[in-house]
Amino acid sequence: MRKSSVFLVVAILLLIAGCGSGGSSGKEINPLNYVDPMIGTGFHGHTYPGAVVPFGRVQLSPDTRLNGWDACSGYHYSDSTIYGFSHTHLSGTGIGDMGDVLFLPYTGAIPETPVAVFSHSNEESRPGYYRVQLSPWDVKCEMTATLRTGWHRYTFPGDQDAGLLIDLAHILQSTWGNKVLEASLKVIDNKTIEGYRLTSGWAAYDPIWFRAEFNTPFEVSRLEVDGQNSQNQSSAQGTEIRVWLSFSQLSQSLEAKVAISAVDEAGPRNNMMEVASLKNFDQVSEAAKTQWENTLSSIQIKSTDEEVLKNFYTALYHAHLAPMVFSDADGRYLGMDQKIYKSQHGEAYTVFSLWDTFRAWYPLMTILEPQKARQWVYTLYEGSRQGGVLPKWPLCGSYTGTMVGYPAVALMADAMSKGLLDSIPDKLIESAVQSATWQPQWHEKVKGTRAEGAMPEHIKFKEQDGMVPVDKVPESVSWGLEMAYYDWCLAQMATSRNMQEMASEWTKKGQYYRHYFDSSVGFMRGKMSDGSWYADFNPYFSSHMKSEYVEGNAWQWTPFVPHDVTGLRALMGGAEAMGVWMDTLFTTSSVVEGENASGDITGLIGQYAHGNEPSHHVAYMYNYTDRPFRTAEVVDTILYNFYQPTPEGIIGNEDCGQMSSWYVLSAMGFYQMAPGAPLYDLGRPIVDEARIKTGDGWFTVKAHNNSRQNKYVEKVLLNGKELMGLQFSHDAIKAGGVLEFFMTSRPGK
């Protein structure tokens, strides 16, 4: 994702695994015991530790930081202050938003500075539950959640008056221009408050209504509207609204349930009704725990390495945080044109970090959550009908236009290739073609807004000239390469429907990546409008948002031809030459040059950057060279060095599950090179066994003689028969069966 600051971490790592625990079969375990939501809350992981259920609409979490790149989730592990607990958060993104409806409990008089202090020694986070002790008021704060509600429990000192601030002016990333446009609040009775606010930020139009119900009566101590004390204590309208509630001294814990909606004021009331059977905090927390246990048990692994267990199940947890349900309990939701719709294919969703997640997260979900994977494609299709083109990083009904190309097409192609879609395939193809083709009227309509990124001039040049010229638009090479992949995806969709003429047209466009390869230097390189090479070329150079490359340089972008690795191999001079190029990639200097180098270039091995998504398929490209054993070496290094069970344990932005999904798949020994082609490339499993739930059965992966030293693959059996190649099909997983790796300490074929 885009980031606003420049920060470079150089990590030159040996491609030799260190010593570790041996690989016996291990034992079956409860996955909940190995999930630590604190992983990724430090460094630049940008995750949050709060309470949420799988794909939940509510993420009830503490806000410790308001502005800057490392405030994108509202929380950073290095902080010691808490502004309060808000109900919506983004997981692992590089741009910040949300932070809606902040609650801050306190004791005594209204605090002049409404900020609490906390210590990690008095903090606990587990799936569906968060707890922290706030100073100076000594309030024990507990959070849990359902799909559309957040549940609070505050235990105050018995001899102190209990108070609660509800802050509708609270905003994340105000220094980036995020702001509240309007707000309102109404006291319904002495146990109920309703309210609304409309914000503009990364999502240009983001309304939210809420309803809060308390288990004990309150009085309004103060109601503040736009900086002034209001004489009306029961309702307010303005921009910045804050209300302080008094509960006097309490002999029991204060509980509050808060439902939210992006539809209207009736939405939270409807959403509250769906949890009427849950009477108290403990029931809700237990229900959330059960949901997570069922979800995470979809993969049962065995390992004797505690760090592997923690990394694996925390990664699987992070992979189930986004996208989030966006439709209300009655099926209504805010569409991409800011109109209200009734979902036609089940739940509607939002927060699709598509450019990041098409690579590993979506392929993982096609295995674990095929019905949801189907639904997500239909949600994106409905978005294109509402807004005019396929959503790209859709956020709460807004086109953010963030990142490159039209990656929703990759999800469509992958779902179609795996037989997940049961209706309107031709309409899906039509929407994909619309988004991959220059739409000048749509471009003009949104010009100057974030939405322009969903239909920028890069598409015009691709359609008009076959390539994107460096002297016309920035980031030309990255756009050219990615659009070639997405156009190949469109060709696969057309082929599946026997649309041969269309398939031929888009297959040709899928080869446009060749325009950017300069054989004289061995890199993908910017090209001028007249066809000449851009003269100022340095493969180590990066300039964030101002060069030919998105969040990277020529080293990181040259391998981005996942759909035609054999074609790239031919351009490079064959299997041996490609192997030499890749060896150089992983061993060259990790210095990235340029004063404005992208802060996303983290997790470096040579110039390979695991902290950002364009590199994520590259280790598996060794399978197409004369040295395929190097895939095992590199994957081993990444798994053991760039994922750690600590707050700093994710080497770059988590990006809504992508960084974690790479780990989950790779730890089991396989990875999908090009979503749209239902094939998995073999790697190096680090778990001793993985049982993957597939419908009514299981697909089992076994790693025999597995250890840190035995990182190479001697042979692989699928259902007892030796694989002759380095791939196997998605159908093999769906059918169930056993994939067996036989590990050794020496490189083999």
XYZ file of C-alpha atoms in Angstrom:
749
model
C 0.000 0.000 0.000
C 0.936 3.628 -0.339
C 2.779 5.064 2.635
C 3.388 8.646 3.510
C 6.811 8.453 5.052
C 10.165 7.260 3.885
C 11.757 4.570 5.953
C 14.234 1.949 4.842
C 15.224 -1.186 6.649
C 18.174 -3.003 5.127
C 18.416 -6.656 6.102
C 21.057 -8.625 4.228
C 20.398 -12.211 5.260
C 22.301 -15.389 4.489
C 20.324 -17.899 2.453
C 21.265 -20.604 4.939
C 18.818 -21.509 7.692
C 20.090 -21.512 11.252
C 19.698 -24.223 13.818
C 16.297 -24.966 15.316
C 14.149 -27.636 16.792
C 13.832 -30.901 14.994
C 10.762 -32.024 13.108
C 8.871 -34.832 14.754
C 5.180 -35.238 14.067
C 4.251 -32.993 16.990
C 0.771 -32.983 18.499
C -2.632 -31.589 17.655
C -3.262 -28.318 19.442
C -5.941 -25.711 20.077
C -5.187 -22.893 17.620
C -6.520 -20.212 19.979
C -3.611 -20.883 22.310
C -1.198 -19.772 19.610
C -2.813 -16.559 18.368
C -1.227 -13.308 19.521
C -2.976 -10.232 18.046
C -0.055 -8.122 19.291
C 2.105 -9.529 16.500
C 2.436 -6.790 13.889
C 1.451 -3.914 16.177
C 5.088 -2.757 16.271
C 7.543 -1.776 13.504
C 5.420 -1.088 10.382
C 2.986 -4.019 10.599
C 0.098 -1.601 11.301
C -2.167 -4.217 12.890
C -4.502 -3.582 15.832
C -4.969 -5.724 18.981
C -8.665 -5.130 19.620
C -11.755 -7.333 19.635
C -13.272 -8.533 16.358
C -14.933 -11.661 14.973
C -14.045 -13.144 11.565
C -14.716 -10.523 8.870
C -16.593 -8.453 11.462
C -18.025 -5.012 10.822
C -16.863 -3.860 14.263
C -13.210 -3.773 15.323
C -13.308 -2.487 18.895
C -9.737 -1.461 19.637
C -7.684 1.150 21.519
C -6.403 4.224 19.708
C -2.930 5.138 20.943
C -1.774 7.288 18.027
C -3.708 9.689 15.820
C -1.408 10.786 13.001
C 1.411 9.502 10.828
C 2.190 6.335 8.917
C 2.379 4.175 12.034
C -1.053 5.380 13.194
C -2.863 3.689 10.307
C -4.566 1.149 12.583
C -4.850 3.624 15.463
C -2.465 1.579 17.613
C 1.309 1.250 17.866
C 3.054 -0.958 20.370
C 5.649 1.678 21.240
C 2.976 4.007 22.671
C 1.973 4.323 26.330
C -1.132 6.522 26.073
C -4.681 5.698 25.004
C -7.185 8.233 23.656
C -10.001 5.730 23.999
C -11.643 2.808 22.247
C -13.187 3.289 18.822
C -15.295 0.818 16.880
C -13.767 0.655 13.384
C -10.170 0.014 12.328
C -8.101 -1.076 9.341
C -5.692 -3.997 9.641
C -2.173 -3.508 8.358
C -2.824 -0.803 5.787
C -0.475 1.985 4.722
C -3.169 4.645 4.746
C -5.338 5.393 7.770
C -9.041 6.001 8.209
C -12.007 5.053 10.429
C -11.626 5.261 14.236
C -15.372 5.864 14.611
C -17.276 6.539 17.870
C -14.634 6.767 20.588
C -15.376 5.722 24.191
C -13.094 6.749 27.075
C -13.986 5.770 30.677
C -12.672 7.819 33.597
C -13.382 8.523 37.265
C -14.087 11.702 39.213
C -14.301 15.096 37.563
C -14.238 15.506 33.784
C -10.530 15.279 32.873
C -8.981 18.381 31.342
C -6.816 16.163 29.152
C -8.876 13.131 28.076
C -5.928 10.762 27.559
C -5.144 7.661 29.611
C -1.852 5.959 30.366
C -1.340 2.196 30.165
C 1.293 -0.493 30.440
C 1.639 -3.641 28.350
C 1.993 -5.559 31.618
C -1.678 -4.704 32.253
C -2.859 -5.496 28.740
C -4.232 -8.702 27.209
C -5.296 -9.494 23.663
C -6.732 -12.707 22.281
C -9.187 -13.540 19.484
C -12.454 -11.739 20.188
C -11.272 -10.151 23.442
C -9.125 -7.219 24.589
C -8.350 -5.941 28.105
C -6.316 -3.064 29.495
C -6.033 -1.157 32.791
C -6.243 2.624 32.382
C -4.363 5.064 34.588
C -4.686 7.412 36.375
C -8.273 6.255 36.955
C -7.571 2.560 37.627
C -10.365 1.440 35.292
C -10.337 -2.134 34.019
C -11.500 -2.006 30.387
C -12.625 -5.113 28.525
C -13.800 -5.358 24.910
C -15.477 -8.035 22.843
C -17.583 -7.992 19.672
C -20.191 -9.624 17.495
C -20.530 -9.230 13.747
C -22.091 -5.758 13.947
C -21.762 -4.706 17.586
C -18.994 -3.810 19.982
C -19.383 -4.741 23.659
C -17.652 -2.877 26.491
C -17.203 -3.774 30.137
C -15.640 -1.218 32.482
C -14.876 -2.005 36.117
C -14.386 1.186 38.138
C -13.041 1.586 41.671
C -16.078 1.283 43.953
C -15.386 4.513 45.800
C -15.098 6.701 42.692
C -17.733 8.312 40.484
C -17.732 6.579 37.093
C -17.724 8.644 33.917
C -17.614 8.001 30.173
C -16.700 10.259 27.264
C -18.289 9.548 23.883
C -16.278 11.477 21.305
C -17.717 11.894 17.798
C -14.981 14.399 16.889
C -12.219 11.814 17.279
C -10.459 11.258 13.962
C -7.455 9.309 12.725
C -5.034 11.023 10.331
C -6.310 14.600 10.556
C -2.911 15.786 9.337
C -3.545 13.838 6.119
C -6.825 15.715 5.631
C -9.285 13.333 7.285
C -12.120 15.284 8.894
C -15.638 15.170 10.278
C -18.154 16.872 7.977
C -21.236 16.660 10.166
C -22.451 14.912 13.285
C -25.478 14.559 15.537
C -26.355 12.974 18.867
C -29.598 12.171 20.697
C -30.239 10.900 24.215
C -33.095 8.397 23.823
C -33.453 7.619 27.535
C -31.201 7.294 30.572
C -29.707 4.067 29.244
C -29.591 4.734 25.494
C -27.818 7.145 23.137
C -27.941 7.295 19.349
C -25.767 9.323 17.044
C -24.295 9.849 13.593
C -21.271 11.305 11.930
C -20.076 11.748 8.351
C -16.338 11.782 7.699
C -14.214 12.418 4.653
C -10.744 10.995 4.365
C -9.350 8.062 2.467
C -13.017 7.209 2.004
C -14.409 10.457 0.611
C -17.921 9.817 1.951
C -18.177 7.644 5.068
C -21.354 7.939 7.162
C -21.858 5.947 10.326
C -24.817 5.689 12.679
C -24.576 4.116 16.123
C -26.775 3.090 19.024
C -25.311 2.553 22.516
C -27.260 0.752 25.219
C -25.971 0.662 28.824
C -26.826 -1.710 31.658
C -27.116 1.096 34.203
C -28.619 4.620 34.056
C -26.534 7.700 33.287
C -26.830 11.467 33.511
C -25.334 13.877 30.986
C -22.559 15.844 32.695
C -21.621 17.917 29.689
C -22.533 18.096 26.006
C -20.072 19.977 23.836
C -20.853 21.085 20.273
C -18.142 22.615 18.119
C -16.128 23.625 21.172
C -19.032 25.195 23.071
C -21.029 23.808 25.996
C -24.580 23.089 24.880
C -27.557 24.190 26.938
C -29.570 21.349 25.416
C -28.556 18.156 27.226
C -30.581 15.727 25.094
C -29.589 16.348 21.459
C -27.034 18.101 19.315
C -26.039 18.781 15.724
C -22.746 20.148 14.497
C -19.296 19.032 13.404
C -17.439 18.213 16.620
C -19.664 16.616 19.265
C -18.565 15.190 22.609
C -20.724 14.035 25.491
C -19.654 13.175 29.044
C -21.853 10.711 30.938
C -21.954 10.226 34.704
C -22.894 6.910 36.339
C -22.063 7.883 39.968
C -20.458 5.139 42.064
C -21.044 1.657 40.698
C -21.205 -1.595 42.652
C -21.079 -3.618 39.422
C -19.280 -3.319 36.108
C -20.638 -0.935 33.504
C -21.534 -2.737 30.278
C -22.360 -1.110 26.965
C -23.310 -2.638 23.645
C -22.841 -0.485 20.570
C -24.249 -1.300 17.132
C -23.180 0.560 13.989
C -24.470 0.977 10.437
C -23.600 2.879 7.275
C -27.234 2.948 6.107
C -29.445 5.109 8.377
C -30.486 5.600 12.002
C -32.660 2.475 11.871
C -29.632 0.381 10.921
C -28.049 0.123 14.394
C -31.406 -0.710 15.946
C -31.893 -3.556 13.470
C -28.345 -4.761 14.008
C -28.815 -4.732 17.773
C -31.826 -7.027 17.439
C -29.762 -9.833 15.908
C -27.877 -10.249 19.193
C -30.883 -10.003 21.522
C -30.226 -13.521 22.818
C -26.787 -12.507 24.114
C -27.434 -11.063 27.559
C -24.039 -10.009 28.872
C -20.383 -9.485 28.137
C -19.260 -12.996 29.061
C -21.775 -14.593 26.696
C -20.596 -12.373 23.846
C -16.935 -13.052 24.579
C -17.542 -16.795 24.660
C -19.464 -16.635 21.362
C -16.591 -14.717 19.749
C -14.122 -17.277 21.071
C -16.173 -20.115 19.574
C -16.347 -18.373 16.198
C -12.582 -17.974 16.130
C -11.950 -21.536 17.232
C -14.171 -22.861 14.441
C -12.565 -20.575 11.877
C -8.957 -21.274 12.801
C -9.548 -25.020 13.021
C -9.985 -25.071 9.241
C -6.258 -25.834 9.178
C -4.841 -28.202 11.772
C -1.069 -28.246 11.858
C 1.548 -30.178 13.755
C 4.932 -28.795 14.704
C 7.341 -29.024 17.611
C 8.417 -25.426 17.031
C 6.446 -23.046 19.263
C 7.384 -20.044 17.131
C 6.034 -21.723 14.004
C 2.753 -22.467 15.785
C 2.400 -18.871 16.964
C 3.340 -17.356 13.632
C 1.059 -19.711 11.712
C -2.118 -19.311 13.721
C -1.655 -15.575 14.203
C -1.197 -15.278 10.440
C -4.360 -17.308 9.889
C -6.135 -14.997 12.354
C -4.952 -11.867 10.524
C -6.090 -13.379 7.221
C -9.684 -13.434 8.539
C -10.004 -9.757 9.525
C -10.805 -8.245 6.120
C -12.838 -7.651 4.089
C -15.495 -6.745 6.612
C -19.237 -7.296 6.398
C -20.825 -4.032 5.255
C -24.501 -4.902 4.928
C -26.867 -4.551 7.862
C -28.816 -7.434 9.386
C -31.681 -6.653 6.984
C -29.366 -6.834 3.943
C -29.198 -3.095 3.228
C -25.844 -1.459 2.551
C -24.211 1.672 1.133
C -23.307 1.207 -2.532
C -20.395 2.610 -4.535
C -22.612 5.498 -5.666
C -23.592 6.332 -2.052
C -27.101 4.981 -2.589
C -28.694 2.295 -0.437
C -29.074 -1.206 -1.896
C -30.309 -4.602 -0.738
C -27.641 -7.269 -1.137
C -28.569 -9.840 -3.771
C -25.962 -12.559 -3.185
C -25.728 -12.736 0.605
C -23.711 -10.315 2.733
C -22.139 -7.257 1.119
C -18.520 -6.496 2.056
C -16.077 -3.607 2.059
C -12.353 -3.025 2.746
C -10.861 -4.934 -0.192
C -7.115 -4.328 -0.303
C -7.175 -5.819 -3.774
C -3.721 -4.946 -5.081
C -2.174 -6.617 -2.051
C -4.514 -9.502 -1.467
C -5.066 -10.979 -4.941
C -1.620 -12.563 -4.640
C -1.908 -14.940 -1.669
C -4.864 -13.979 0.503
C -7.523 -14.636 -2.116
C -6.012 -17.968 -3.238
C -5.925 -19.026 0.427
C -9.571 -18.035 0.850
C -10.610 -20.033 -2.232
C -9.376 -23.051 -0.272
C -10.665 -22.178 3.208
C -13.700 -19.978 2.512
C -14.942 -20.862 -0.997
C -18.470 -19.570 -0.376
C -17.196 -16.236 0.857
C -14.655 -16.110 -1.984
C -17.606 -16.446 -4.338
C -19.561 -13.766 -2.492
C -16.661 -11.297 -2.579
C -16.546 -11.477 -6.367
C -20.256 -10.752 -6.578
C -19.837 -7.830 -4.170
C -17.199 -6.347 -6.470
C -19.412 -6.925 -9.490
C -22.347 -5.178 -7.805
C -19.968 -2.300 -7.042
C -19.152 -1.948 -10.742
C -22.861 -1.764 -11.589
C -23.379 0.955 -8.991
C -20.266 3.029 -9.613
C -19.463 2.422 -13.278
C -16.194 0.476 -13.011
C -14.913 -2.287 -10.755
C -13.956 -1.045 -7.284
C -10.270 -0.671 -6.528
C -9.565 -0.565 -2.791
C -13.244 0.108 -2.036
C -13.667 1.576 1.429
C -17.104 2.068 2.982
C -18.850 2.782 -0.302
C -16.073 4.978 -1.723
C -13.656 4.473 -4.602
C -10.245 5.197 -3.121
C -8.543 4.378 -6.436
C -5.523 3.172 -4.486
C -2.657 1.258 -6.113
C -2.160 -0.199 -9.582
C -4.351 -1.497 -12.379
C -7.703 -3.221 -11.938
C -6.934 -6.101 -9.544
C -10.567 -7.091 -8.995
C -10.173 -8.876 -12.343
C -7.608 -11.213 -10.749
C -10.140 -12.305 -8.120
C -12.773 -12.864 -10.797
C -10.410 -14.949 -12.922
C -9.235 -17.032 -9.985
C -12.766 -17.711 -8.771
C -13.845 -18.658 -12.283
C -10.843 -20.935 -12.836
C -11.673 -22.808 -9.624
C -15.366 -23.257 -10.379
C -16.572 -21.028 -7.559
C -19.012 -18.893 -9.555
C -22.450 -20.284 -10.243
C -24.121 -17.402 -12.106
C -23.706 -14.418 -14.470
C -20.202 -15.291 -15.761
C -20.718 -13.283 -18.951
C -21.749 -10.218 -16.937
C -18.648 -10.599 -14.815
C -16.519 -10.657 -17.952
C -18.350 -7.599 -19.257
C -17.562 -5.672 -16.061
C -13.910 -6.763 -16.264
C -13.609 -5.552 -19.866
C -15.211 -2.244 -18.910
C -12.638 -1.648 -16.177
C -9.697 -2.734 -18.342
C -10.690 -0.409 -21.190
C -10.344 3.369 -21.283
C -13.547 5.115 -20.150
C -12.987 8.839 -20.816
C -16.366 9.979 -19.511
C -15.905 8.158 -16.204
C -12.383 9.571 -15.955
C -13.617 13.118 -16.452
C -16.430 12.652 -13.944
C -14.041 11.743 -11.119
C -10.979 13.696 -12.231
C -9.175 15.325 -9.355
C -10.553 12.905 -6.751
C -9.106 9.701 -5.319
C -11.504 7.760 -7.516
C -9.523 8.824 -10.589
C -7.049 6.093 -9.670
C -9.608 3.518 -10.806
C -9.503 4.889 -14.374
C -6.283 6.901 -14.898
C -4.630 7.704 -18.204
C -2.341 4.686 -17.887
C -5.240 2.608 -19.206
C -5.703 4.975 -22.133
C -2.063 4.656 -23.173
C -2.163 0.887 -22.811
C -5.198 0.667 -25.081
C -3.958 3.325 -27.486
C -0.257 2.510 -27.838
C 0.209 -0.905 -26.272
C 2.530 0.535 -23.637
C 2.572 3.234 -20.980
C 5.120 5.999 -21.728
C 7.324 7.231 -18.918
C 7.219 10.817 -20.185
C 3.409 10.986 -19.962
C 2.481 9.481 -16.600
C 4.338 8.395 -13.447
C 4.811 4.748 -12.415
C 4.554 3.679 -16.035
C 6.473 0.404 -15.811
C 4.592 -0.924 -12.803
C 1.265 -0.083 -14.434
C 2.324 -1.657 -17.703
C 3.430 -4.896 -16.072
C 0.415 -5.239 -13.814
C -2.084 -4.458 -16.549
C -0.485 -7.172 -18.684
C -1.185 -9.656 -15.892
C -4.774 -8.476 -15.403
C -5.390 -8.604 -19.153
C -4.113 -12.187 -19.168
C -6.615 -12.867 -16.358
C -9.359 -11.498 -18.578
C -8.199 -13.800 -21.354
C -8.512 -16.795 -19.013
C -12.070 -15.764 -18.190
C -12.959 -15.458 -21.859
C -11.380 -18.829 -22.616
C -13.464 -20.486 -19.923
C -16.582 -19.230 -21.725
C -15.330 -20.245 -25.192
C -15.114 -16.591 -26.256
C -12.180 -17.305 -28.526
C -11.949 -13.965 -30.300
C -12.013 -12.077 -27.008
C -9.541 -14.499 -25.459
C -7.132 -13.943 -28.328
C -7.397 -10.153 -27.989
C -6.683 -10.129 -24.266
C -3.978 -12.788 -24.511
C -2.147 -10.428 -26.848
C -2.498 -7.607 -24.325
C -1.149 -9.958 -21.689
C 2.115 -9.967 -23.637
C 2.521 -6.196 -23.475
C 4.982 -6.675 -20.615
C 7.576 -7.365 -23.324
C 7.612 -3.669 -24.262
C 9.418 -2.821 -21.044
C 12.220 -5.392 -21.063
C 15.566 -4.006 -22.172
C 17.809 -6.968 -22.972
C 20.892 -4.732 -22.979
C 20.546 -4.152 -19.229
C 18.397 -7.133 -18.239
C 15.642 -5.106 -16.547
C 12.144 -3.789 -17.071
C 12.694 -0.147 -17.903
C 10.767 3.021 -18.689
C 10.032 3.751 -22.330
C 9.457 7.140 -23.929
C 6.527 8.022 -26.170
C 8.785 7.773 -29.241
C 9.792 4.226 -28.325
C 13.251 5.051 -27.005
C 14.445 3.973 -23.579
C 14.259 6.440 -20.734
C 17.881 7.488 -20.368
C 18.019 7.995 -16.609
C 18.158 4.358 -15.510
C 19.464 3.005 -12.215
C 17.998 -0.321 -10.999
C 18.728 0.602 -7.356
C 16.916 3.945 -7.527
C 13.516 4.571 -5.962
C 11.445 7.725 -5.760
C 8.122 7.257 -4.032
C 5.249 8.019 -6.443
C 7.594 9.883 -8.774
C 9.491 7.241 -10.755
C 8.560 4.498 -13.211
C 8.026 2.039 -10.371
C 5.414 1.802 -7.617
C 6.924 1.466 -4.151
C 10.060 -0.107 -5.531
C 12.714 -0.101 -8.220
C 13.736 -2.057 -11.306
C 15.115 -4.929 -9.256
C 11.800 -5.505 -7.534
C 9.584 -4.990 -10.571
C 11.444 -6.798 -13.350
C 10.195 -10.249 -12.189
C 6.552 -9.199 -12.188
C 5.360 -11.475 -14.978
C 3.628 -14.150 -12.878
C 1.384 -15.229 -15.725
C 4.215 -15.929 -18.180
C 7.374 -16.816 -16.286
C 8.553 -18.959 -19.184
C 8.183 -15.961 -21.490
C 10.232 -13.798 -19.148
C 12.769 -16.606 -18.906
C 13.165 -16.556 -22.675
C 13.662 -12.775 -22.649
C 16.381 -13.184 -20.038
C 18.187 -15.775 -22.119
C 16.940 -19.097 -20.773
C 16.761 -21.064 -17.537
C 20.416 -20.640 -16.585
C 20.498 -16.915 -17.350
C 17.321 -16.386 -15.354
C 18.831 -18.335 -12.473
C 21.916 -16.127 -12.543
C 19.728 -12.984 -12.597
C 17.777 -14.202 -9.593
C 20.903 -15.158 -7.672
C 22.131 -11.624 -8.257
C 18.798 -10.214 -7.080
C 19.136 -12.038 -3.769
C 22.834 -11.323 -3.196
C 23.418 -7.816 -4.538
C 23.686 -4.791 -2.252
C 20.556 -3.983 -0.268
C 21.159 -0.261 -0.542
C 18.205 1.496 -2.176
C 19.270 4.794 -3.671
C 17.298 8.033 -3.819
C 16.399 10.709 -1.293
C 12.697 9.946 -1.775
C 13.051 6.148 -1.722
C 9.838 4.344 -0.854
C 9.394 3.416 2.789
C 7.648 0.257 1.624
C 10.922 -1.338 0.570
C 11.478 -3.445 3.686
C 12.449 -7.034 4.394
C 15.401 -7.002 2.036
C 17.483 -9.951 0.889
C 19.707 -8.295 -1.642
C 17.114 -6.275 -3.542
C 14.280 -8.729 -2.953
C 11.795 -6.887 -0.699
C 9.459 -9.195 1.190
C 7.907 -6.276 3.060
C 5.961 -5.303 -0.053
C 3.689 -7.310 -2.301
C 5.255 -7.136 -5.799
C 8.030 -9.471 -4.611
C 5.836 -12.138 -3.082
C 5.895 -14.620 -5.967
C 9.578 -14.201 -6.766
C 11.069 -16.958 -4.579
C 8.947 -19.498 -6.453
C 10.320 -18.334 -9.806
C 13.436 -20.374 -9.085
C 11.279 -23.384 -9.991
C 11.512 -22.178 -13.600
C 15.308 -21.940 -13.646
C 18.111 -24.484 -13.720
C 18.335 -24.287 -9.903
C 14.850 -24.958 -8.476
C 16.306 -25.997 -5.093
C 16.906 -22.298 -4.461
C 13.162 -21.847 -3.926
C 13.483 -23.960 -0.776
C 16.469 -21.923 0.419
C 14.852 -18.541 -0.055
C 11.440 -19.561 1.285
C 13.137 -21.060 4.344
C 15.027 -17.820 4.974
C 11.886 -15.687 4.651
C 9.721 -17.897 6.850
C 12.224 -18.067 9.675
C 13.593 -14.518 9.567
C 10.801 -12.194 8.451
C 8.028 -13.625 10.631
C 8.528 -13.564 14.389
C 6.098 -13.985 17.334
C 6.745 -10.442 18.585
C 5.040 -7.063 18.094
C 7.732 -6.263 15.507
C 7.306 -9.672 13.894
C 5.864 -8.653 10.510
C 8.490 -7.146 8.212
C 6.160 -4.720 6.397
C 2.543 -3.585 6.318
C 0.291 -6.594 6.958
C -2.085 -5.261 4.279
C -5.380 -6.901 5.212
C -4.041 -10.437 5.357
C -1.654 -10.624 2.407
C 1.590 -10.761 4.367
C 0.087 -13.402 6.642
C -1.466 -15.453 3.843
C 1.938 -15.736 2.177
C 3.190 -17.286 5.403
C 0.259 -19.698 5.780
C 0.577 -21.054 2.242
C 4.366 -21.125 2.187
C 4.594 -22.785 5.605
C 2.515 -25.630 4.150
C 4.864 -25.913 1.182
C 3.058 -24.378 -1.777
C 2.075 -21.053 -3.349
C -0.062 -19.947 -6.287
C 2.139 -18.088 -8.744
C -0.593 -16.542 -10.888
C -4.175 -16.368 -9.596
C -6.294 -17.176 -12.633
C -4.313 -20.362 -13.281
C -5.426 -22.884 -10.608
C -1.957 -24.302 -10.004
C 0.284 -24.249 -6.937
C 4.073 -24.196 -7.093
C 5.976 -26.341 -4.625
C 8.170 -24.779 -1.991
C 9.538 -25.854 1.378
C 7.050 -26.775 4.156
C 8.110 -25.865 7.684
C 5.142 -27.511 9.417
C 5.361 -31.248 9.937
C 1.754 -31.767 8.954
C -1.203 -29.651 7.870
C -4.779 -30.888 7.544
C -6.894 -28.466 5.507
C -10.674 -28.646 5.750
C -12.218 -28.989 2.278
C -15.982 -29.334 2.359
C -16.746 -32.701 3.943
C -13.152 -33.918 3.840
C -9.527 -32.972 4.380
C -6.472 -32.316 2.258
C -3.371 -33.339 4.184
C 0.196 -32.139 3.730
C 2.951 -34.177 5.359
C 6.640 -33.301 5.564
C 8.708 -36.394 6.309
C 12.113 -35.992 7.970
C 11.407 -32.289 8.365
C 13.822 -30.042 10.292
C 15.655 -26.731 10.032
C 18.577 -28.561 8.447
C 16.421 -30.635 6.097
C 15.045 -27.743 4.103
C 15.405 -29.294 0.637
C 12.806 -31.457 -1.085
C 13.928 -34.858 -2.284
C 10.606 -35.929 -3.790
C 6.881 -35.239 -3.515
C 4.007 -37.714 -3.630
C 0.387 -36.809 -4.344
C -1.942 -39.552 -3.198
C 0.940 -42.007 -3.312
C 2.171 -41.121 -6.807
C 5.350 -39.146 -7.340
C 4.914 -35.701 -8.875
C 7.050 -35.330 -11.957
C 6.828 -31.553 -12.034
C 6.895 -28.752 -9.490
C 3.168 -27.962 -9.487
C -0.155 -29.493 -8.520
C -3.723 -28.390 -9.187
C -6.411 -26.767 -7.099
C -8.652 -29.694 -7.973
C -6.301 -31.949 -6.010
C -6.985 -29.906 -2.877
C -10.745 -29.852 -3.455
C -10.789 -33.623 -3.932
C -8.955 -34.239 -0.675
C -6.041 -36.604 -0.337
C -2.436 -36.449 0.785
C 0.536 -34.405 -0.437
C 3.795 -35.766 0.960
C 7.149 -33.996 0.996
C 10.290 -36.006 1.667
C 12.869 -33.619 3.070
C 16.644 -33.813 2.948
C 19.658 -31.711 3.906
C 21.096 -31.619 0.391
C 19.855 -29.845 -2.734
C 18.280 -32.164 -5.253
C 16.620 -31.888 -8.633
